[in-house]
PDB file of C-alpha atoms and ligand atoms in Angstrom:
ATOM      1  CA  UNK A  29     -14.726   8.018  -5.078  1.00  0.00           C
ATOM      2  CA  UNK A  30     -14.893   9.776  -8.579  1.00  0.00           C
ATOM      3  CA  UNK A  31     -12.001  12.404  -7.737  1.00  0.00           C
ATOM      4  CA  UNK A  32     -10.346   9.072  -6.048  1.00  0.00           C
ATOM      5  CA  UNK A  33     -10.681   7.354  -9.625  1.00  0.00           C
ATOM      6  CA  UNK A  34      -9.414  10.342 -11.813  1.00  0.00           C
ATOM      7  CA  UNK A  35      -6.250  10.682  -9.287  1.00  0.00           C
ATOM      8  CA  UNK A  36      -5.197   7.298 -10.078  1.00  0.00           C
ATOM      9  CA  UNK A  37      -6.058   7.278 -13.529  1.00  0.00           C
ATOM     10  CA  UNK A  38      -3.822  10.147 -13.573  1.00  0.00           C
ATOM     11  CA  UNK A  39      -1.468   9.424 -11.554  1.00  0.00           C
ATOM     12  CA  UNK A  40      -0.605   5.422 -13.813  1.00  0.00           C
ATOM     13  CA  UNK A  41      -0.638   7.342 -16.997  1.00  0.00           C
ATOM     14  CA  UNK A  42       1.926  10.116 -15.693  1.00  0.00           C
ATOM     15  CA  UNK A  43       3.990   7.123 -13.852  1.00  0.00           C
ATOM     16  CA  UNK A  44       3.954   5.326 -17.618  1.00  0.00           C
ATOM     17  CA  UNK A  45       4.939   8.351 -19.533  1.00  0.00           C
ATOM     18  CA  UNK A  46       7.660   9.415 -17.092  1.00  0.00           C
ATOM     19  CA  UNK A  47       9.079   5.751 -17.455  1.00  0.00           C
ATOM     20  CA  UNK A  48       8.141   5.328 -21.271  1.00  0.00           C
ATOM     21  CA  UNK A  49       6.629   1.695 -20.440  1.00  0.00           C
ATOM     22  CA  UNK A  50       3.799   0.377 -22.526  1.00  0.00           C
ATOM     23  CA  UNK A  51       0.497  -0.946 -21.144  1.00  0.00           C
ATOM     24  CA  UNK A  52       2.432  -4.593 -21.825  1.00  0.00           C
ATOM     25  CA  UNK A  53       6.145  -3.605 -20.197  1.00  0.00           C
ATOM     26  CA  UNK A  54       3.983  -2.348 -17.109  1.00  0.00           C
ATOM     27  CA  UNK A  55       1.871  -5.048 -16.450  1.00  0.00           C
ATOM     28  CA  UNK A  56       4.883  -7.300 -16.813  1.00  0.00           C
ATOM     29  CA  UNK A  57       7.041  -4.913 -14.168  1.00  0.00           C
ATOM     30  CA  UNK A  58       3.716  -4.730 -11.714  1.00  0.00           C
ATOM     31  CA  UNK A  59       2.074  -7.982 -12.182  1.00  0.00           C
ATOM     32  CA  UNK A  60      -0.900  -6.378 -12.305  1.00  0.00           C
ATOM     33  CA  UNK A  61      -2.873  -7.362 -15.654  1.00  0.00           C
ATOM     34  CA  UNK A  62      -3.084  -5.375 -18.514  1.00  0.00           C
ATOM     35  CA  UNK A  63      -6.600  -5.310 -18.863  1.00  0.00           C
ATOM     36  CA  UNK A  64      -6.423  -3.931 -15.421  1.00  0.00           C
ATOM     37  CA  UNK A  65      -4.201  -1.399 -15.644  1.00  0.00           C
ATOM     38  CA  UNK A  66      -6.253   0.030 -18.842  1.00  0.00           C
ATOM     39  CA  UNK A  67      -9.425   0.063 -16.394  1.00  0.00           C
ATOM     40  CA  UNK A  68      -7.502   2.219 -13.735  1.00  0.00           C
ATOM     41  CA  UNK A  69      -6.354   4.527 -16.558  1.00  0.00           C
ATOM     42  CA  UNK A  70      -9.615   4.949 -17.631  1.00  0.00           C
ATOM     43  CA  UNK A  71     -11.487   5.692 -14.344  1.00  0.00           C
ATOM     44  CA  UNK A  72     -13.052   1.868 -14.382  1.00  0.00           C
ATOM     45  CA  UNK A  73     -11.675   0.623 -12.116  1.00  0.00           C
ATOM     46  CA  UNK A  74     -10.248   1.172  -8.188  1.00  0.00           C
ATOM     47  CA  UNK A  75      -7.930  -1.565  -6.999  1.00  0.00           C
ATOM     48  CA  UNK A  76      -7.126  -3.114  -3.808  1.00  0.00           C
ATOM     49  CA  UNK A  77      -4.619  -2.172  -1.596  1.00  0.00           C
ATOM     50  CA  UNK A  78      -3.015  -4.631  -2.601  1.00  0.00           C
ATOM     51  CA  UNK A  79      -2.808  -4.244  -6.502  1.00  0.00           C
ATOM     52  CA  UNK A  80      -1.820  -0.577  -5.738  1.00  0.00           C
ATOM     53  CA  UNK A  81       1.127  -2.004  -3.376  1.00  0.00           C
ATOM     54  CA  UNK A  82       2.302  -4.087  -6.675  1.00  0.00           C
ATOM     55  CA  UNK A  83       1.811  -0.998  -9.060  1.00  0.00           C
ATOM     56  CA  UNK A  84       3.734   1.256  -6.447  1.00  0.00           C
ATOM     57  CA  UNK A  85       6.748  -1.260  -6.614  1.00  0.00           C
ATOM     58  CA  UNK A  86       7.172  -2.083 -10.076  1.00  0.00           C
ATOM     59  CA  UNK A  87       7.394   1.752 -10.778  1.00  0.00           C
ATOM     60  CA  UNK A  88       9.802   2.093  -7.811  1.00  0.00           C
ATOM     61  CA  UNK A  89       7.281   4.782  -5.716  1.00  0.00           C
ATOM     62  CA  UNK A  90       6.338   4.907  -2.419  1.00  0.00           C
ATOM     63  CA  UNK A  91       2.451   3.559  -1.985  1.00  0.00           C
ATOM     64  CA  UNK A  92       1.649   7.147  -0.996  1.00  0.00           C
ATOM     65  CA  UNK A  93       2.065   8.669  -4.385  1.00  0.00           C
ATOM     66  CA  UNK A  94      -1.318   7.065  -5.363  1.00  0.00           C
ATOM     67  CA  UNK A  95      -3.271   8.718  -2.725  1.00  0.00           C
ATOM     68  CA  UNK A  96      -1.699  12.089  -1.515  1.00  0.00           C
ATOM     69  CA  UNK A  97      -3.707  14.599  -2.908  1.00  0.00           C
ATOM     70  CA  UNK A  98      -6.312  12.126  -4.387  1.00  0.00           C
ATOM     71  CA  UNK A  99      -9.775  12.908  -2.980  1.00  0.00           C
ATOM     72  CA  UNK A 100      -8.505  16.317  -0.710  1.00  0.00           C
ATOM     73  CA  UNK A 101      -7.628  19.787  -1.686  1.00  0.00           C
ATOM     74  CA  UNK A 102      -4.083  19.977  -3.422  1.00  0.00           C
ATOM     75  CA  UNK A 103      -1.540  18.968  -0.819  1.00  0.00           C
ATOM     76  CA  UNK A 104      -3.684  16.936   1.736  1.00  0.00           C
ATOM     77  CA  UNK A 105      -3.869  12.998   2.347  1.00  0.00           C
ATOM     78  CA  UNK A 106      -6.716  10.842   1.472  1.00  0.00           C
ATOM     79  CA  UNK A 107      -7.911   7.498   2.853  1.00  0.00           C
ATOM     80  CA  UNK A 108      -7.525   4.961   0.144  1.00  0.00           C
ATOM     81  CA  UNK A 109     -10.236   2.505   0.377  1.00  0.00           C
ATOM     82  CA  UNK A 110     -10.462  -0.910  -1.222  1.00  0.00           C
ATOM     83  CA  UNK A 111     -13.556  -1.806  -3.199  1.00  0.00           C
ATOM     84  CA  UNK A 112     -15.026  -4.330  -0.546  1.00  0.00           C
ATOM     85  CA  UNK A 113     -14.431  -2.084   1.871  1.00  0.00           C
ATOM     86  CA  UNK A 114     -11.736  -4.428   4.096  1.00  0.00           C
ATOM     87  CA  UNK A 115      -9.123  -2.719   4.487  1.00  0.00           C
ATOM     88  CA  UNK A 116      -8.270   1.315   4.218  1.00  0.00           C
ATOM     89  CA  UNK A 117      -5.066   2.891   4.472  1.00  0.00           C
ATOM     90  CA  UNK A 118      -4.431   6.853   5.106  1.00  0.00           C
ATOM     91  CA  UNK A 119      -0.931   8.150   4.741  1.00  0.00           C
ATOM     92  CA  UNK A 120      -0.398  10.371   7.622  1.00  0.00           C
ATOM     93  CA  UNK A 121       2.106  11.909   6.603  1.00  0.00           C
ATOM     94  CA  UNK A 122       3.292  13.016   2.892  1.00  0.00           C
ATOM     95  CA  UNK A 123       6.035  10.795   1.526  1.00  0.00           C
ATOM     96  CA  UNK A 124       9.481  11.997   2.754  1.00  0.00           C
ATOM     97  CA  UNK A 125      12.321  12.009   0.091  1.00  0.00           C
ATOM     98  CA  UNK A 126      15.178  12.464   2.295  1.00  0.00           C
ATOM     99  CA  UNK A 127      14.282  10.135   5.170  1.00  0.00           C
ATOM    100  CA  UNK A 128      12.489   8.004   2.413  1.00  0.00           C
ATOM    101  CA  UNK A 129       9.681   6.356   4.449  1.00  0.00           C
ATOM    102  CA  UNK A 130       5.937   6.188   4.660  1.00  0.00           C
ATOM    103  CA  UNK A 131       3.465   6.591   7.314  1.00  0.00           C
ATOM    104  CA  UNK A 132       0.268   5.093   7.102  1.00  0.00           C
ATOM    105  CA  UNK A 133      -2.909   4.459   9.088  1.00  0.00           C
ATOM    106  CA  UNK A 134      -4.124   0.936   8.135  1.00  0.00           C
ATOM    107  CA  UNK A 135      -7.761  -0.288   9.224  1.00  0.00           C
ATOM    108  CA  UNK A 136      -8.427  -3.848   8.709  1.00  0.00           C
ATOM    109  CA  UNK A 137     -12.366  -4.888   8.666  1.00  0.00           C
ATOM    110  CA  UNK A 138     -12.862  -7.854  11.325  1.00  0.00           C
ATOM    111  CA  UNK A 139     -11.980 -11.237  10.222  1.00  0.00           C
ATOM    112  CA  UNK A 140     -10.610  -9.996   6.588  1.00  0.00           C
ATOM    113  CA  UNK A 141      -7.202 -10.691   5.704  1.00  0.00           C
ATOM    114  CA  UNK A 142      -4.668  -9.142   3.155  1.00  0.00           C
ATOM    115  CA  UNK A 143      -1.826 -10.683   1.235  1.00  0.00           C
ATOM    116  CA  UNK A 144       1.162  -8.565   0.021  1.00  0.00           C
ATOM    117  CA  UNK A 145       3.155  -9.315  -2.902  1.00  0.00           C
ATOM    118  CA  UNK A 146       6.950  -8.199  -1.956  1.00  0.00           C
ATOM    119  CA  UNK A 147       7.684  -4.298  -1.589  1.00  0.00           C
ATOM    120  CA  UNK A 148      11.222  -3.236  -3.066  1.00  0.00           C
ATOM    121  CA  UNK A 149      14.143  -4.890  -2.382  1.00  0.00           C
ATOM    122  CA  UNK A 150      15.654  -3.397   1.161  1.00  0.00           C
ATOM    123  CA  UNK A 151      12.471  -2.390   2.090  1.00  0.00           C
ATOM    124  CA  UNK A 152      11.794  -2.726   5.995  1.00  0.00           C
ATOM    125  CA  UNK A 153       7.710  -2.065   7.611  1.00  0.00           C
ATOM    126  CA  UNK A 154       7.551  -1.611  11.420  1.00  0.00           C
ATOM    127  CA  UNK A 155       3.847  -1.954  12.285  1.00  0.00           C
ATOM    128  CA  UNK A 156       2.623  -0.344  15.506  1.00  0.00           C
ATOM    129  CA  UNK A 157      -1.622  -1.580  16.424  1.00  0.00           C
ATOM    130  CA  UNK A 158      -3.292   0.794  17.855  1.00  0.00           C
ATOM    131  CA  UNK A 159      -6.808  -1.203  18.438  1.00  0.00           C
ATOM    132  CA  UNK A 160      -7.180  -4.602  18.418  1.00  0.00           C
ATOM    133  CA  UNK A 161      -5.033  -7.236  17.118  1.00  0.00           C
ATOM    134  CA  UNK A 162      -2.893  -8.187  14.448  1.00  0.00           C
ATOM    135  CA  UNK A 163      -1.410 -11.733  12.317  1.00  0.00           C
ATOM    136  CA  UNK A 164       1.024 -11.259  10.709  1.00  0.00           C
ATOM    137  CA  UNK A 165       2.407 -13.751   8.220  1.00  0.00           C
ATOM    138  CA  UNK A 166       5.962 -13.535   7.216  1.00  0.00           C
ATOM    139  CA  UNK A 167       7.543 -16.113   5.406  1.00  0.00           C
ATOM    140  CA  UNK A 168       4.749 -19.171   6.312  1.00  0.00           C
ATOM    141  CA  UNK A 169       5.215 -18.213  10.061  1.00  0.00           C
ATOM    142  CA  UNK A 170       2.118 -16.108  11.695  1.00  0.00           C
ATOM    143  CA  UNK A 171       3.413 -13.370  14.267  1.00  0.00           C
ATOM    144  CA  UNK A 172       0.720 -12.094  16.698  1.00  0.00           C
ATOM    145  CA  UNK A 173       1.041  -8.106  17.024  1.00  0.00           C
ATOM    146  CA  UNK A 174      -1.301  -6.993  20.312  1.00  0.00           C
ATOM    147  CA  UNK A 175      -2.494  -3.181  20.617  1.00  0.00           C
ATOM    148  CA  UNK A 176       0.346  -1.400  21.697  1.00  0.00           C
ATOM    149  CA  UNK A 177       2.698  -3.614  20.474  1.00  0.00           C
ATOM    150  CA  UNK A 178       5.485  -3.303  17.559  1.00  0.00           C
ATOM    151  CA  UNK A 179       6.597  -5.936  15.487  1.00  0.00           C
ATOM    152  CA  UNK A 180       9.356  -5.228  12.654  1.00  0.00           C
ATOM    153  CA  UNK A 181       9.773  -7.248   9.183  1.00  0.00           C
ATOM    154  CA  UNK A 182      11.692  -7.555   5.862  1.00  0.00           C
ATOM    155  CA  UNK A 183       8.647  -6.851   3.390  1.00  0.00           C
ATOM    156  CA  UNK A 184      10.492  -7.377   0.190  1.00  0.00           C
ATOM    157  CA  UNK A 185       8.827 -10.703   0.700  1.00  0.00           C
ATOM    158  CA  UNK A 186       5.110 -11.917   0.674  1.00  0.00           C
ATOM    159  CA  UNK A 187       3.610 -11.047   3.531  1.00  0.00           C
ATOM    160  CA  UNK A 188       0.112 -10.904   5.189  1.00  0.00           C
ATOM    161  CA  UNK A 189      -2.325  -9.244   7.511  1.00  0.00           C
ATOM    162  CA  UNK A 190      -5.302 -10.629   9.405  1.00  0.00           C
ATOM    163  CA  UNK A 191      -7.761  -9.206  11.815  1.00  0.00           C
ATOM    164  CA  UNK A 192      -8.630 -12.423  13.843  1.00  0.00           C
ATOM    165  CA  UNK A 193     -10.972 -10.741  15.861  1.00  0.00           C
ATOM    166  CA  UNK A 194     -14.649  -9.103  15.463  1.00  0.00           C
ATOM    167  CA  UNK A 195     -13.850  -5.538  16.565  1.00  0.00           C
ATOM    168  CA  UNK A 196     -11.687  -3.639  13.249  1.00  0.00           C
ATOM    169  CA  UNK A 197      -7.790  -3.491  13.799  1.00  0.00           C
ATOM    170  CA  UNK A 198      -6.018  -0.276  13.186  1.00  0.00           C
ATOM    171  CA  UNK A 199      -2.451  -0.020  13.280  1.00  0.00           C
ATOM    172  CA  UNK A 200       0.461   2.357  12.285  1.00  0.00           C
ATOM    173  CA  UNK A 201       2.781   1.079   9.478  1.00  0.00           C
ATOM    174  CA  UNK A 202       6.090   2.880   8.798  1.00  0.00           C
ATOM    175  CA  UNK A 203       7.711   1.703   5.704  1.00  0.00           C
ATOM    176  CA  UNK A 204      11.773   2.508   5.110  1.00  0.00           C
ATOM    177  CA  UNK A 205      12.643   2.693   1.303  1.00  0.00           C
ATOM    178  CA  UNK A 206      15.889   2.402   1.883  1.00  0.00           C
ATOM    179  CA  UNK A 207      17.159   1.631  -1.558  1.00  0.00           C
ATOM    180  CA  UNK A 208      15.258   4.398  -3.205  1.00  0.00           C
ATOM    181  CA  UNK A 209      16.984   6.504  -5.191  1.00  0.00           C
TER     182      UNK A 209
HETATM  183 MN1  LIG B 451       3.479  -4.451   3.317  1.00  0.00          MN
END
């Protein structure tokens, strides 16, 4: 968790110099408090999955430029793994800048639920569960995703996940960037 903490930490401050943002200019492009985003810098603090989905999109990166490289030896992928322990997501893949997508494991604890704040505009998640079963919530509507199943959404809206069930869900989620630079 300590080399987890120091890669973020890291990883903000470079994403703030690079942009020349202020602790105040990013917490207004995030959403994501200023108080916390001085506690990630730091090493305080490790976010949700969630807070690091709204940090990845106000900067305009992919979600796994937080956690390539974070708690592995230089190149490799690490499982990012909330506080509470609910959900975990592993990249399986290092972020592709041509093809501009993400692929990451996701494990959802049973019963827990996550809400997403809206992902860059244009971007596009195709889910694939693996074990178990899946809610999805996209605009007020819940989808049901059964293992082996795909579902496909817009997610440059609010969206959510829930594991209605007592075993953990794990599914695949591919994320297009498509209007990345
Ligand atoms: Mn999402």
């Amino acid at each position: 968790m300590e080399n987890l903490h120091q890669h973020l930490s890291l990883a903000l401050k470079q994403l703030r110099q690079a942009n020349g943002w202020s602790l105040t200019l990013a917490a207004g492009r995030t959403g994501v408090s200023k108080a916390m985003l001085g506690q990630i810098e730091r090493g305080e603090s490790s976010p949700t999955v969630a807070t690091l989905w709204k940090i990845a999109t106000g900067f305009n990166v992919p979600f796994s430029f937080f956690v390539q490289g974070g708690a592995e030896p230089a190149g490799g992928v690490a499982t990012f793994s909330q506080p509470n322990a609910q959900m975990q997501v592993k990249p399986l893949l290092p972020y592709d800048a041509q093809l501009r997508f993400d692929l990451l494991e996701v494990t959802l604890a049973p019963g827990a639920q996550s809400d997403s704040s809206a992902h860059e505009s244009g971007v596009i998640e195709q889910v694939v569960v693996l074990e178990g079963e899946l809610l999805l919530n996209i605009e007020g509507t819940w989808r049901r995703v059964q293992s082996g199943e795909a579902s496909q959404f817009a997610a440059d809206k609010p969206h959510s996940y829930r594991n209605p069930l007592s075993i953990p869900l794990r599914f695949h989620s591919l994320i297009h960037y498509l209007q990345r630079p």
